[in-house]
PDB file of C-alpha atoms in Angstrom:
ATOM      1  CA  UNK A  12     100.948 -10.808   0.743  1.00 55.00           C
ATOM      2  CA  UNK A  13     104.488 -11.306  -0.580  1.00 72.00           C
ATOM      3  CA  UNK A  14     106.081  -8.598  -2.685  1.00 93.00           C
ATOM      4  CA  UNK A  15     107.489  -9.196  -6.143  1.00 96.00           C
ATOM      5  CA  UNK A  16     110.670 -11.261  -5.938  1.00 98.00           C
ATOM      6  CA  UNK A  17     113.305 -11.858  -8.584  1.00 98.00           C
ATOM      7  CA  UNK A  18     115.492 -14.800  -9.477  1.00 98.00           C
ATOM      8  CA  UNK A  19     117.322 -16.345 -12.432  1.00 98.00           C
ATOM      9  CA  UNK A  20     116.524 -19.925 -13.350  1.00 98.00           C
ATOM     10  CA  UNK A  21     118.137 -22.325 -15.806  1.00 97.00           C
ATOM     11  CA  UNK A  22     115.805 -23.310 -18.624  1.00 97.00           C
ATOM     12  CA  UNK A  23     116.398 -24.710 -22.092  1.00 97.00           C
ATOM     13  CA  UNK A  24     120.124 -23.992 -21.936  1.00 96.00           C
ATOM     14  CA  UNK A  25     119.908 -20.332 -20.869  1.00 98.00           C
ATOM     15  CA  UNK A  26     119.558 -18.392 -17.637  1.00 98.00           C
ATOM     16  CA  UNK A  27     116.216 -16.612 -17.516  1.00 98.00           C
ATOM     17  CA  UNK A  28     115.264 -13.811 -15.157  1.00 98.00           C
ATOM     18  CA  UNK A  29     111.782 -14.019 -13.685  1.00 98.00           C
ATOM     19  CA  UNK A  30     109.714 -11.753 -11.486  1.00 98.00           C
ATOM     20  CA  UNK A  31     107.163 -13.608  -9.368  1.00 98.00           C
ATOM     21  CA  UNK A  32     104.526 -13.022  -6.742  1.00 98.00           C
ATOM     22  CA  UNK A  33     101.747 -14.955  -5.048  1.00 97.00           C
ATOM     23  CA  UNK A  34     100.748 -18.567  -4.564  1.00 97.00           C
ATOM     24  CA  UNK A  35      98.217 -20.751  -6.336  1.00 97.00           C
ATOM     25  CA  UNK A  36      97.770 -21.819  -9.968  1.00 97.00           C
ATOM     26  CA  UNK A  37     100.692 -20.749 -12.133  1.00 98.00           C
ATOM     27  CA  UNK A  38     100.172 -17.850 -14.542  1.00 98.00           C
ATOM     28  CA  UNK A  39     102.893 -16.909 -17.022  1.00 98.00           C
ATOM     29  CA  UNK A  40     102.921 -13.306 -18.266  1.00 98.00           C
ATOM     30  CA  UNK A  41     104.932 -12.943 -21.472  1.00 98.00           C
ATOM     31  CA  UNK A  42     105.969  -9.516 -22.743  1.00 98.00           C
ATOM     32  CA  UNK A  43     106.600  -8.377 -26.297  1.00 97.00           C
ATOM     33  CA  UNK A  44     108.753  -5.850 -28.173  1.00 97.00           C
ATOM     34  CA  UNK A  45     110.384  -3.674 -26.900  1.00 97.00           C
ATOM     35  CA  UNK A  46     109.608  -4.484 -23.271  1.00 97.00           C
ATOM     36  CA  UNK A  47     110.647  -6.457 -20.194  1.00 98.00           C
ATOM     37  CA  UNK A  48     108.786  -8.123 -17.320  1.00 98.00           C
ATOM     38  CA  UNK A  49     107.966  -4.620 -16.020  1.00 98.00           C
ATOM     39  CA  UNK A  50     105.252  -4.195 -18.649  1.00 98.00           C
ATOM     40  CA  UNK A  51     103.098  -6.465 -16.435  1.00 98.00           C
ATOM     41  CA  UNK A  52     103.630  -4.369 -13.266  1.00 98.00           C
ATOM     42  CA  UNK A  53      99.895  -3.682 -12.965  1.00 98.00           C
ATOM     43  CA  UNK A  54      98.786  -7.282 -13.483  1.00 98.00           C
ATOM     44  CA  UNK A  55     101.345  -9.078 -11.301  1.00 98.00           C
ATOM     45  CA  UNK A  56     100.137  -7.855  -7.936  1.00 97.00           C
ATOM     46  CA  UNK A  57      96.492  -7.872  -8.952  1.00 98.00           C
ATOM     47  CA  UNK A  58      96.481 -11.518 -10.020  1.00 98.00           C
ATOM     48  CA  UNK A  59      98.623 -12.539  -7.042  1.00 98.00           C
ATOM     49  CA  UNK A  60      96.156 -10.861  -4.702  1.00 97.00           C
ATOM     50  CA  UNK A  61      93.384 -12.970  -6.233  1.00 97.00           C
ATOM     51  CA  UNK A  62      95.082 -16.289  -5.593  1.00 97.00           C
ATOM     52  CA  UNK A  63      97.548 -16.945  -8.416  1.00 98.00           C
ATOM     53  CA  UNK A  64     101.267 -17.647  -8.600  1.00 98.00           C
ATOM     54  CA  UNK A  65     102.319 -15.075 -11.171  1.00 98.00           C
ATOM     55  CA  UNK A  66     105.594 -15.408 -13.061  1.00 98.00           C
ATOM     56  CA  UNK A  67     106.700 -12.721 -15.524  1.00 98.00           C
ATOM     57  CA  UNK A  68     109.999 -13.527 -17.253  1.00 98.00           C
ATOM     58  CA  UNK A  69     112.292 -11.329 -19.213  1.00 98.00           C
ATOM     59  CA  UNK A  70     111.977 -13.215 -22.475  1.00 98.00           C
ATOM     60  CA  UNK A  71     115.066 -14.640 -24.212  1.00 98.00           C
ATOM     61  CA  UNK A  72     117.234 -11.731 -25.388  1.00 98.00           C
ATOM     62  CA  UNK A  73     115.686  -9.168 -23.032  1.00 98.00           C
ATOM     63  CA  UNK A  74     116.562  -7.573 -19.711  1.00 97.00           C
ATOM     64  CA  UNK A  75     118.401  -9.827 -17.273  1.00 98.00           C
ATOM     65  CA  UNK A  76     117.780 -13.005 -19.278  1.00 98.00           C
ATOM     66  CA  UNK A  77     120.564 -14.422 -21.439  1.00 98.00           C
ATOM     67  CA  UNK A  78     120.809 -13.052 -24.956  1.00 97.00           C
ATOM     68  CA  UNK A  79     122.331 -15.593 -27.374  1.00 96.00           C
ATOM     69  CA  UNK A  80     124.205 -13.936 -30.211  1.00 92.00           C
ATOM     70  CA  UNK A  81     122.968 -16.052 -33.105  1.00 94.00           C
ATOM     71  CA  UNK A  82     119.584 -15.011 -34.562  1.00 95.00           C
ATOM     72  CA  UNK A  83     118.680 -18.656 -35.171  1.00 96.00           C
ATOM     73  CA  UNK A  84     118.580 -19.119 -31.378  1.00 97.00           C
ATOM     74  CA  UNK A  85     115.334 -17.103 -31.324  1.00 98.00           C
ATOM     75  CA  UNK A  86     113.057 -19.482 -33.213  1.00 97.00           C
ATOM     76  CA  UNK A  87     109.557 -20.047 -31.899  1.00 97.00           C
ATOM     77  CA  UNK A  88     110.706 -23.528 -30.876  1.00 97.00           C
ATOM     78  CA  UNK A  89     113.387 -21.961 -28.656  1.00 98.00           C
ATOM     79  CA  UNK A  90     110.839 -19.632 -27.044  1.00 98.00           C
ATOM     80  CA  UNK A  91     108.409 -22.450 -26.341  1.00 98.00           C
ATOM     81  CA  UNK A  92     111.262 -24.546 -24.955  1.00 98.00           C
ATOM     82  CA  UNK A  93     112.071 -21.740 -22.514  1.00 98.00           C
ATOM     83  CA  UNK A  94     108.468 -21.731 -21.284  1.00 98.00           C
ATOM     84  CA  UNK A  95     108.332 -25.499 -20.863  1.00 98.00           C
ATOM     85  CA  UNK A  96     111.489 -25.156 -18.756  1.00 98.00           C
ATOM     86  CA  UNK A  97     109.754 -22.632 -16.497  1.00 98.00           C
ATOM     87  CA  UNK A  98     106.839 -25.001 -15.932  1.00 98.00           C
ATOM     88  CA  UNK A  99     109.243 -27.840 -15.166  1.00 98.00           C
ATOM     89  CA  UNK A 100     111.230 -25.625 -12.776  1.00 98.00           C
ATOM     90  CA  UNK A 101     108.115 -25.048 -10.700  1.00 98.00           C
ATOM     91  CA  UNK A 102     106.945 -28.642 -11.032  1.00 98.00           C
ATOM     92  CA  UNK A 103     103.732 -27.639 -12.789  1.00 97.00           C
ATOM     93  CA  UNK A 104     102.132 -29.849 -15.416  1.00 97.00           C
ATOM     94  CA  UNK A 105      99.936 -27.014 -16.678  1.00 97.00           C
ATOM     95  CA  UNK A 106      99.814 -23.240 -16.475  1.00 98.00           C
ATOM     96  CA  UNK A 107      97.713 -20.341 -17.597  1.00 98.00           C
ATOM     97  CA  UNK A 108      99.590 -18.354 -20.243  1.00 98.00           C
ATOM     98  CA  UNK A 109      99.089 -14.659 -20.979  1.00 98.00           C
ATOM     99  CA  UNK A 110     101.099 -13.002 -23.729  1.00 98.00           C
ATOM    100  CA  UNK A 111     101.357  -9.616 -25.396  1.00 98.00           C
ATOM    101  CA  UNK A 112     102.767  -8.932 -28.881  1.00 97.00           C
ATOM    102  CA  UNK A 113     105.655 -11.406 -29.424  1.00 97.00           C
ATOM    103  CA  UNK A 114     104.751 -12.844 -26.032  1.00 98.00           C
ATOM    104  CA  UNK A 115     101.320 -13.630 -27.457  1.00 98.00           C
ATOM    105  CA  UNK A 116     102.972 -15.360 -30.410  1.00 97.00           C
ATOM    106  CA  UNK A 117     104.907 -17.501 -27.925  1.00 98.00           C
ATOM    107  CA  UNK A 118     101.694 -18.228 -25.993  1.00 98.00           C
ATOM    108  CA  UNK A 119      99.826 -19.278 -29.138  1.00 98.00           C
ATOM    109  CA  UNK A 120     102.626 -21.632 -30.146  1.00 98.00           C
ATOM    110  CA  UNK A 121     103.066 -23.099 -26.680  1.00 98.00           C
ATOM    111  CA  UNK A 122      99.376 -23.951 -26.930  1.00 98.00           C
ATOM    112  CA  UNK A 123      99.833 -25.319 -30.447  1.00 98.00           C
ATOM    113  CA  UNK A 124     102.896 -27.451 -29.694  1.00 98.00           C
ATOM    114  CA  UNK A 125     102.075 -28.531 -26.137  1.00 98.00           C
ATOM    115  CA  UNK A 126      98.363 -28.185 -25.359  1.00 98.00           C
ATOM    116  CA  UNK A 127      98.938 -30.714 -22.572  1.00 98.00           C
ATOM    117  CA  UNK A 128     100.840 -27.987 -20.655  1.00 98.00           C
ATOM    118  CA  UNK A 129      98.317 -25.141 -21.029  1.00 98.00           C
ATOM    119  CA  UNK A 130      95.116 -24.686 -19.033  1.00 98.00           C
ATOM    120  CA  UNK A 131      94.027 -21.676 -21.069  1.00 98.00           C
ATOM    121  CA  UNK A 132      95.661 -18.788 -22.887  1.00 98.00           C
ATOM    122  CA  UNK A 133      95.038 -15.075 -23.192  1.00 98.00           C
ATOM    123  CA  UNK A 134      96.629 -13.193 -26.082  1.00 98.00           C
ATOM    124  CA  UNK A 135      96.891  -9.404 -26.121  1.00 98.00           C
ATOM    125  CA  UNK A 136      97.244  -7.397 -29.338  1.00 95.00           C
ATOM    126  CA  UNK A 137      98.261 -10.363 -31.510  1.00 95.00           C
ATOM    127  CA  UNK A 138      95.720 -12.833 -32.931  1.00 96.00           C
ATOM    128  CA  UNK A 139      96.803 -16.242 -34.100  1.00 96.00           C
ATOM    129  CA  UNK A 140      97.763 -16.421 -37.769  1.00 93.00           C
ATOM    130  CA  UNK A 141      98.318 -19.653 -39.608  1.00 89.00           C
ATOM    131  CA  UNK A 142     101.566 -20.009 -41.537  1.00 84.00           C
ATOM    132  CA  UNK A 143     101.134 -19.336 -45.240  1.00 78.00           C
ATOM    133  CA  UNK A 144     101.447 -22.559 -47.219  1.00 69.00           C
ATOM    134  CA  UNK A 145     102.890 -20.803 -50.270  1.00 59.00           C
ATOM    135  CA  UNK A 146     104.457 -17.417 -49.462  1.00 59.00           C
ATOM    136  CA  UNK A 147     107.291 -16.726 -47.052  1.00 57.00           C
ATOM    137  CA  UNK A 148     106.365 -14.118 -44.441  1.00 56.00           C
ATOM    138  CA  UNK A 149     109.314 -11.845 -45.223  1.00 55.00           C
ATOM    139  CA  UNK A 150     108.348 -11.762 -48.901  1.00 59.00           C
ATOM    140  CA  UNK A 151     104.814 -10.741 -47.987  1.00 58.00           C
ATOM    141  CA  UNK A 152     106.001  -7.949 -45.699  1.00 56.00           C
ATOM    142  CA  UNK A 153     108.294  -6.432 -48.317  1.00 59.00           C
ATOM    143  CA  UNK A 154     105.723  -6.710 -51.115  1.00 60.00           C
ATOM    144  CA  UNK A 155     102.975  -5.037 -49.101  1.00 59.00           C
ATOM    145  CA  UNK A 156     104.878  -2.393 -47.141  1.00 59.00           C
ATOM    146  CA  UNK A 157     108.126  -1.767 -49.070  1.00 65.00           C
ATOM    147  CA  UNK A 158     111.633  -1.549 -47.634  1.00 75.00           C
ATOM    148  CA  UNK A 159     110.514   1.120 -45.179  1.00 80.00           C
ATOM    149  CA  UNK A 160     108.562  -1.330 -43.034  1.00 84.00           C
ATOM    150  CA  UNK A 161     110.116  -1.783 -39.600  1.00 88.00           C
ATOM    151  CA  UNK A 162     109.792  -5.584 -39.830  1.00 87.00           C
ATOM    152  CA  UNK A 163     111.882  -5.585 -42.996  1.00 86.00           C
ATOM    153  CA  UNK A 164     114.460  -3.112 -41.651  1.00 90.00           C
ATOM    154  CA  UNK A 165     114.895  -5.054 -38.423  1.00 92.00           C
ATOM    155  CA  UNK A 166     115.803  -8.264 -40.277  1.00 88.00           C
ATOM    156  CA  UNK A 167     119.198  -7.003 -41.418  1.00 89.00           C
ATOM    157  CA  UNK A 168     121.766  -7.692 -38.656  1.00 92.00           C
ATOM    158  CA  UNK A 169     123.204  -4.492 -37.223  1.00 95.00           C
ATOM    159  CA  UNK A 170     121.070  -2.091 -39.252  1.00 95.00           C
ATOM    160  CA  UNK A 171     118.573  -1.133 -36.545  1.00 96.00           C
ATOM    161  CA  UNK A 172     121.232  -1.189 -33.822  1.00 97.00           C
ATOM    162  CA  UNK A 173     123.233   1.367 -35.789  1.00 97.00           C
ATOM    163  CA  UNK A 174     120.267   3.658 -36.355  1.00 97.00           C
ATOM    164  CA  UNK A 175     119.028   3.354 -32.753  1.00 98.00           C
ATOM    165  CA  UNK A 176     122.486   4.440 -31.539  1.00 97.00           C
ATOM    166  CA  UNK A 177     121.835   7.942 -32.832  1.00 97.00           C
ATOM    167  CA  UNK A 178     119.458   8.430 -29.893  1.00 97.00           C
ATOM    168  CA  UNK A 179     119.662   7.923 -26.165  1.00 97.00           C
ATOM    169  CA  UNK A 180     117.847   4.863 -24.790  1.00 98.00           C
ATOM    170  CA  UNK A 181     115.044   6.853 -23.173  1.00 97.00           C
ATOM    171  CA  UNK A 182     114.218   8.509 -26.506  1.00 97.00           C
ATOM    172  CA  UNK A 183     114.135   5.145 -28.280  1.00 97.00           C
ATOM    173  CA  UNK A 184     111.677   3.823 -25.706  1.00 97.00           C
ATOM    174  CA  UNK A 185     109.467   6.881 -26.071  1.00 97.00           C
ATOM    175  CA  UNK A 186     109.416   6.543 -29.841  1.00 96.00           C
ATOM    176  CA  UNK A 187     108.162   2.947 -29.700  1.00 95.00           C
ATOM    177  CA  UNK A 188     106.104   2.698 -26.517  1.00 96.00           C
ATOM    178  CA  UNK A 189     104.227   5.957 -27.077  1.00 94.00           C
ATOM    179  CA  UNK A 190     103.411   5.501 -30.757  1.00 88.00           C
ATOM    180  CA  UNK A 191      99.665   6.051 -30.971  1.00 80.00           C
ATOM    181  CA  UNK A 192      98.882   6.467 -34.648  1.00 74.00           C
ATOM    182  CA  UNK A 193      96.881   3.953 -36.649  1.00 67.00           C
ATOM    183  CA  UNK A 194      99.358   4.098 -39.556  1.00 71.00           C
ATOM    184  CA  UNK A 195     101.644   1.082 -39.790  1.00 76.00           C
ATOM    185  CA  UNK A 196     105.326   1.607 -38.980  1.00 82.00           C
ATOM    186  CA  UNK A 197     106.618   2.342 -42.456  1.00 84.00           C
ATOM    187  CA  UNK A 198     109.174   5.071 -43.091  1.00 87.00           C
ATOM    188  CA  UNK A 199     109.584   7.034 -46.345  1.00 87.00           C
ATOM    189  CA  UNK A 200     112.147   5.777 -48.881  1.00 87.00           C
ATOM    190  CA  UNK A 201     115.705   6.152 -47.663  1.00 88.00           C
ATOM    191  CA  UNK A 202     114.763   6.764 -44.038  1.00 92.00           C
ATOM    192  CA  UNK A 203     115.246   4.486 -41.040  1.00 94.00           C
ATOM    193  CA  UNK A 204     112.133   3.794 -39.005  1.00 94.00           C
ATOM    194  CA  UNK A 205     113.653   5.159 -35.777  1.00 96.00           C
ATOM    195  CA  UNK A 206     114.239   8.508 -37.509  1.00 95.00           C
ATOM    196  CA  UNK A 207     110.671   8.536 -38.803  1.00 93.00           C
ATOM    197  CA  UNK A 208     109.052   7.950 -35.415  1.00 94.00           C
ATOM    198  CA  UNK A 209     108.249  11.065 -33.414  1.00 92.00           C
ATOM    199  CA  UNK A 210     109.272  11.691 -29.811  1.00 94.00           C
ATOM    200  CA  UNK A 211     106.147  12.850 -27.949  1.00 91.00           C
ATOM    201  CA  UNK A 212     106.627  15.996 -25.912  1.00 89.00           C
ATOM    202  CA  UNK A 213     103.867  15.059 -23.452  1.00 93.00           C
ATOM    203  CA  UNK A 214     103.447  11.649 -21.853  1.00 96.00           C
ATOM    204  CA  UNK A 215     100.046   9.945 -21.792  1.00 95.00           C
ATOM    205  CA  UNK A 216      98.552   9.378 -18.320  1.00 96.00           C
ATOM    206  CA  UNK A 217      99.192   5.628 -18.335  1.00 97.00           C
ATOM    207  CA  UNK A 218     102.994   5.822 -18.177  1.00 97.00           C
ATOM    208  CA  UNK A 219     105.475   8.021 -16.327  1.00 97.00           C
ATOM    209  CA  UNK A 220     108.973   9.250 -17.001  1.00 97.00           C
ATOM    210  CA  UNK A 221     110.122   6.895 -14.232  1.00 97.00           C
ATOM    211  CA  UNK A 222     108.446   3.921 -15.921  1.00 98.00           C
ATOM    212  CA  UNK A 223     110.132   4.725 -19.221  1.00 98.00           C
ATOM    213  CA  UNK A 224     113.461   5.059 -17.444  1.00 98.00           C
ATOM    214  CA  UNK A 225     113.129   1.488 -16.117  1.00 98.00           C
ATOM    215  CA  UNK A 226     112.939   0.225 -19.708  1.00 98.00           C
ATOM    216  CA  UNK A 227     115.714   2.531 -20.895  1.00 98.00           C
ATOM    217  CA  UNK A 228     118.138   1.421 -18.187  1.00 98.00           C
ATOM    218  CA  UNK A 229     117.575  -2.270 -18.933  1.00 98.00           C
ATOM    219  CA  UNK A 230     118.068  -1.828 -22.672  1.00 98.00           C
ATOM    220  CA  UNK A 231     121.178   0.219 -22.001  1.00 97.00           C
ATOM    221  CA  UNK A 232     122.534  -2.834 -20.154  1.00 97.00           C
ATOM    222  CA  UNK A 233     121.401  -5.478 -22.644  1.00 96.00           C
ATOM    223  CA  UNK A 234     121.373  -3.612 -25.954  1.00 96.00           C
ATOM    224  CA  UNK A 235     118.703  -4.190 -28.599  1.00 97.00           C
ATOM    225  CA  UNK A 236     120.179  -7.095 -30.550  1.00 97.00           C
ATOM    226  CA  UNK A 237     118.371  -9.823 -28.601  1.00 97.00           C
ATOM    227  CA  UNK A 238     115.024  -8.120 -29.065  1.00 97.00           C
ATOM    228  CA  UNK A 239     115.685  -7.503 -32.758  1.00 97.00           C
ATOM    229  CA  UNK A 240     116.709 -11.114 -33.311  1.00 97.00           C
ATOM    230  CA  UNK A 241     113.047 -12.104 -32.992  1.00 96.00           C
ATOM    231  CA  UNK A 242     112.428 -10.330 -36.293  1.00 93.00           C
ATOM    232  CA  UNK A 243     115.442 -12.045 -37.833  1.00 93.00           C
ATOM    233  CA  UNK A 244     113.834 -15.473 -37.477  1.00 93.00           C
ATOM    234  CA  UNK A 245     110.903 -14.792 -39.799  1.00 88.00           C
ATOM    235  CA  UNK A 246     112.426 -16.881 -42.578  1.00 88.00           C
ATOM    236  CA  UNK A 247     113.330 -19.642 -40.121  1.00 92.00           C
ATOM    237  CA  UNK A 248     109.800 -19.594 -38.707  1.00 92.00           C
ATOM    238  CA  UNK A 249     108.320 -20.270 -42.133  1.00 90.00           C
ATOM    239  CA  UNK A 250     110.779 -23.100 -42.755  1.00 91.00           C
ATOM    240  CA  UNK A 251     110.230 -24.836 -39.399  1.00 94.00           C
ATOM    241  CA  UNK A 252     106.459 -24.508 -39.109  1.00 94.00           C
ATOM    242  CA  UNK A 253     105.549 -26.738 -42.055  1.00 92.00           C
ATOM    243  CA  UNK A 254     104.647 -29.771 -39.893  1.00 94.00           C
ATOM    244  CA  UNK A 255     101.926 -27.754 -38.128  1.00 94.00           C
ATOM    245  CA  UNK A 256     100.299 -26.483 -41.321  1.00 91.00           C
ATOM    246  CA  UNK A 257      96.534 -26.724 -40.828  1.00 89.00           C
ATOM    247  CA  UNK A 258      96.716 -27.417 -37.092  1.00 94.00           C
ATOM    248  CA  UNK A 259      94.253 -25.750 -34.741  1.00 96.00           C
ATOM    249  CA  UNK A 260      94.624 -24.240 -31.276  1.00 97.00           C
ATOM    250  CA  UNK A 261      92.618 -26.603 -29.077  1.00 97.00           C
ATOM    251  CA  UNK A 262      92.939 -24.954 -25.657  1.00 98.00           C
ATOM    252  CA  UNK A 263      90.454 -22.329 -24.421  1.00 98.00           C
ATOM    253  CA  UNK A 264      91.623 -18.892 -25.555  1.00 98.00           C
ATOM    254  CA  UNK A 265      90.788 -15.237 -25.160  1.00 98.00           C
ATOM    255  CA  UNK A 266      92.017 -12.425 -27.400  1.00 98.00           C
ATOM    256  CA  UNK A 267      92.127  -8.878 -26.048  1.00 98.00           C
ATOM    257  CA  UNK A 268      92.906  -6.118 -28.526  1.00 97.00           C
ATOM    258  CA  UNK A 269      92.717  -2.341 -28.607  1.00 95.00           C
ATOM    259  CA  UNK A 270      90.533  -0.905 -31.345  1.00 93.00           C
ATOM    260  CA  UNK A 271      93.230   1.663 -32.178  1.00 92.00           C
ATOM    261  CA  UNK A 272      96.110  -0.834 -32.255  1.00 92.00           C
ATOM    262  CA  UNK A 273      98.101  -0.404 -35.488  1.00 86.00           C
ATOM    263  CA  UNK A 274      98.096  -4.161 -35.967  1.00 85.00           C
ATOM    264  CA  UNK A 275      94.308  -4.241 -35.706  1.00 87.00           C
ATOM    265  CA  UNK A 276      93.836  -1.604 -38.383  1.00 78.00           C
ATOM    266  CA  UNK A 277      95.839  -3.097 -41.252  1.00 78.00           C
ATOM    267  CA  UNK A 278      95.457  -5.870 -43.821  1.00 74.00           C
ATOM    268  CA  UNK A 279      91.924  -6.731 -42.796  1.00 83.00           C
ATOM    269  CA  UNK A 280      92.925  -7.826 -39.288  1.00 88.00           C
ATOM    270  CA  UNK A 281      89.788  -6.334 -37.739  1.00 90.00           C
ATOM    271  CA  UNK A 282      87.610  -8.336 -40.116  1.00 92.00           C
ATOM    272  CA  UNK A 283      89.764 -11.424 -39.571  1.00 92.00           C
ATOM    273  CA  UNK A 284      89.328 -11.201 -35.795  1.00 93.00           C
ATOM    274  CA  UNK A 285      85.591 -10.615 -36.020  1.00 91.00           C
ATOM    275  CA  UNK A 286      84.978 -13.142 -38.798  1.00 91.00           C
ATOM    276  CA  UNK A 287      84.920 -16.899 -39.106  1.00 92.00           C
ATOM    277  CA  UNK A 288      88.489 -17.672 -40.208  1.00 93.00           C
ATOM    278  CA  UNK A 289      90.163 -17.050 -36.839  1.00 95.00           C
ATOM    279  CA  UNK A 290      87.366 -18.932 -35.117  1.00 95.00           C
ATOM    280  CA  UNK A 291      88.004 -21.910 -37.387  1.00 95.00           C
ATOM    281  CA  UNK A 292      91.663 -21.968 -36.284  1.00 96.00           C
ATOM    282  CA  UNK A 293      90.892 -21.345 -32.601  1.00 97.00           C
ATOM    283  CA  UNK A 294      87.472 -22.952 -32.033  1.00 96.00           C
ATOM    284  CA  UNK A 295      87.251 -22.177 -28.300  1.00 97.00           C
ATOM    285  CA  UNK A 296      87.903 -18.442 -28.614  1.00 97.00           C
ATOM    286  CA  UNK A 297      86.524 -15.372 -26.877  1.00 97.00           C
ATOM    287  CA  UNK A 298      87.326 -11.930 -28.316  1.00 97.00           C
ATOM    288  CA  UNK A 299      87.302  -8.662 -26.355  1.00 97.00           C
ATOM    289  CA  UNK A 300      87.909  -5.335 -28.113  1.00 96.00           C
ATOM    290  CA  UNK A 301      88.804  -2.431 -25.828  1.00 97.00           C
ATOM    291  CA  UNK A 302      89.197   1.292 -26.422  1.00 95.00           C
ATOM    292  CA  UNK A 303      92.972   1.498 -26.638  1.00 94.00           C
ATOM    293  CA  UNK A 304      96.220   1.110 -28.533  1.00 93.00           C
ATOM    294  CA  UNK A 305      98.952  -1.525 -28.777  1.00 94.00           C
ATOM    295  CA  UNK A 306     100.368  -1.566 -25.240  1.00 96.00           C
ATOM    296  CA  UNK A 307      96.933  -2.263 -23.881  1.00 97.00           C
ATOM    297  CA  UNK A 308      97.921  -3.965 -20.597  1.00 98.00           C
ATOM    298  CA  UNK A 309      99.573  -0.699 -19.540  1.00 98.00           C
ATOM    299  CA  UNK A 310      97.218   1.802 -21.137  1.00 97.00           C
ATOM    300  CA  UNK A 311      94.056   0.096 -19.881  1.00 97.00           C
ATOM    301  CA  UNK A 312      95.617  -1.691 -16.933  1.00 98.00           C
ATOM    302  CA  UNK A 313      92.548  -2.282 -14.765  1.00 98.00           C
ATOM    303  CA  UNK A 314      90.277  -3.310 -17.632  1.00 98.00           C
ATOM    304  CA  UNK A 315      92.843  -5.797 -18.897  1.00 98.00           C
ATOM    305  CA  UNK A 316      93.504  -7.127 -15.396  1.00 98.00           C
ATOM    306  CA  UNK A 317      89.779  -7.692 -14.882  1.00 98.00           C
ATOM    307  CA  UNK A 318      89.444  -9.413 -18.267  1.00 98.00           C
ATOM    308  CA  UNK A 319      92.359 -11.710 -17.471  1.00 98.00           C
ATOM    309  CA  UNK A 320      91.046 -12.570 -14.019  1.00 98.00           C
ATOM    310  CA  UNK A 321      87.526 -13.319 -15.198  1.00 97.00           C
ATOM    311  CA  UNK A 322      88.876 -15.732 -17.803  1.00 98.00           C
ATOM    312  CA  UNK A 323      91.266 -17.473 -15.415  1.00 98.00           C
ATOM    313  CA  UNK A 324      88.472 -18.027 -12.931  1.00 96.00           C
ATOM    314  CA  UNK A 325      86.498 -20.017 -15.510  1.00 95.00           C
ATOM    315  CA  UNK A 326      89.187 -22.704 -15.450  1.00 93.00           C
ATOM    316  CA  UNK A 327      90.528 -22.482 -11.888  1.00 83.00           C
ATOM    317  CA  UNK A 328      89.688 -25.209  -9.400  1.00 70.00           C
TER     318      UNK A 328
END
């Protein structure tokens, strides 16, 4: 079987780096914050071996993909446009879409905006949330979590970049990728979130120093501004999403989440996922809860790979 290959393609006005392997139905693997295509290293070969054409891009602003300077170039409409461009590049009318974290947000909205281009979607660590009809998302974040919340701190241009610069890139990656507490990322008053996060002395078995160095080297090349710009579009998201208020996700979907994920433990998310509200927004939904944390496709690589494959096979011809 072919090894992973790399190329840059033109899509939606930017050059996007993709890693790909295999032949067959197209599967997009979309990473989140703060990652690159490499976060899918376990799933790429596994899905390719089972008969799929797997494409894992560096998302807009990450890795070897272009990183526009203006935060408004990171709207959810831009992200979905990038994905449509990938499908068009390969001449595919439809694809399977798998996303983690912000990549899951992109997958949900690709399915919302263009269900005609999605066979089925799998979201990891991020359920679908409907836009509030009355309260802007940034206002909600600040009211609930205070100024110490990482989402709030990341919205101010340059603030996080300045605080991150006090550490080497490998340390920054360790602080975020290895965070395993159930407390939300909120620092005490007057403290930046990067200073609040601990640097683990011992690595968990699911990631190596070499793996972390891959991330660190790419962020050293690209910087963090592109990745942080996703957070700086929260206001824009609320403004642009009005036309889809009340819309449902009509494509078949599967949500995979770790039971110790910080996002699963706060604000009633566990009850939301298990209850009827999410099901009303995503009628054709299957939910799988695994023993794990936020970066579940790396921590529980084989379990997640098997869950993805079993779902894809339901809709593969």
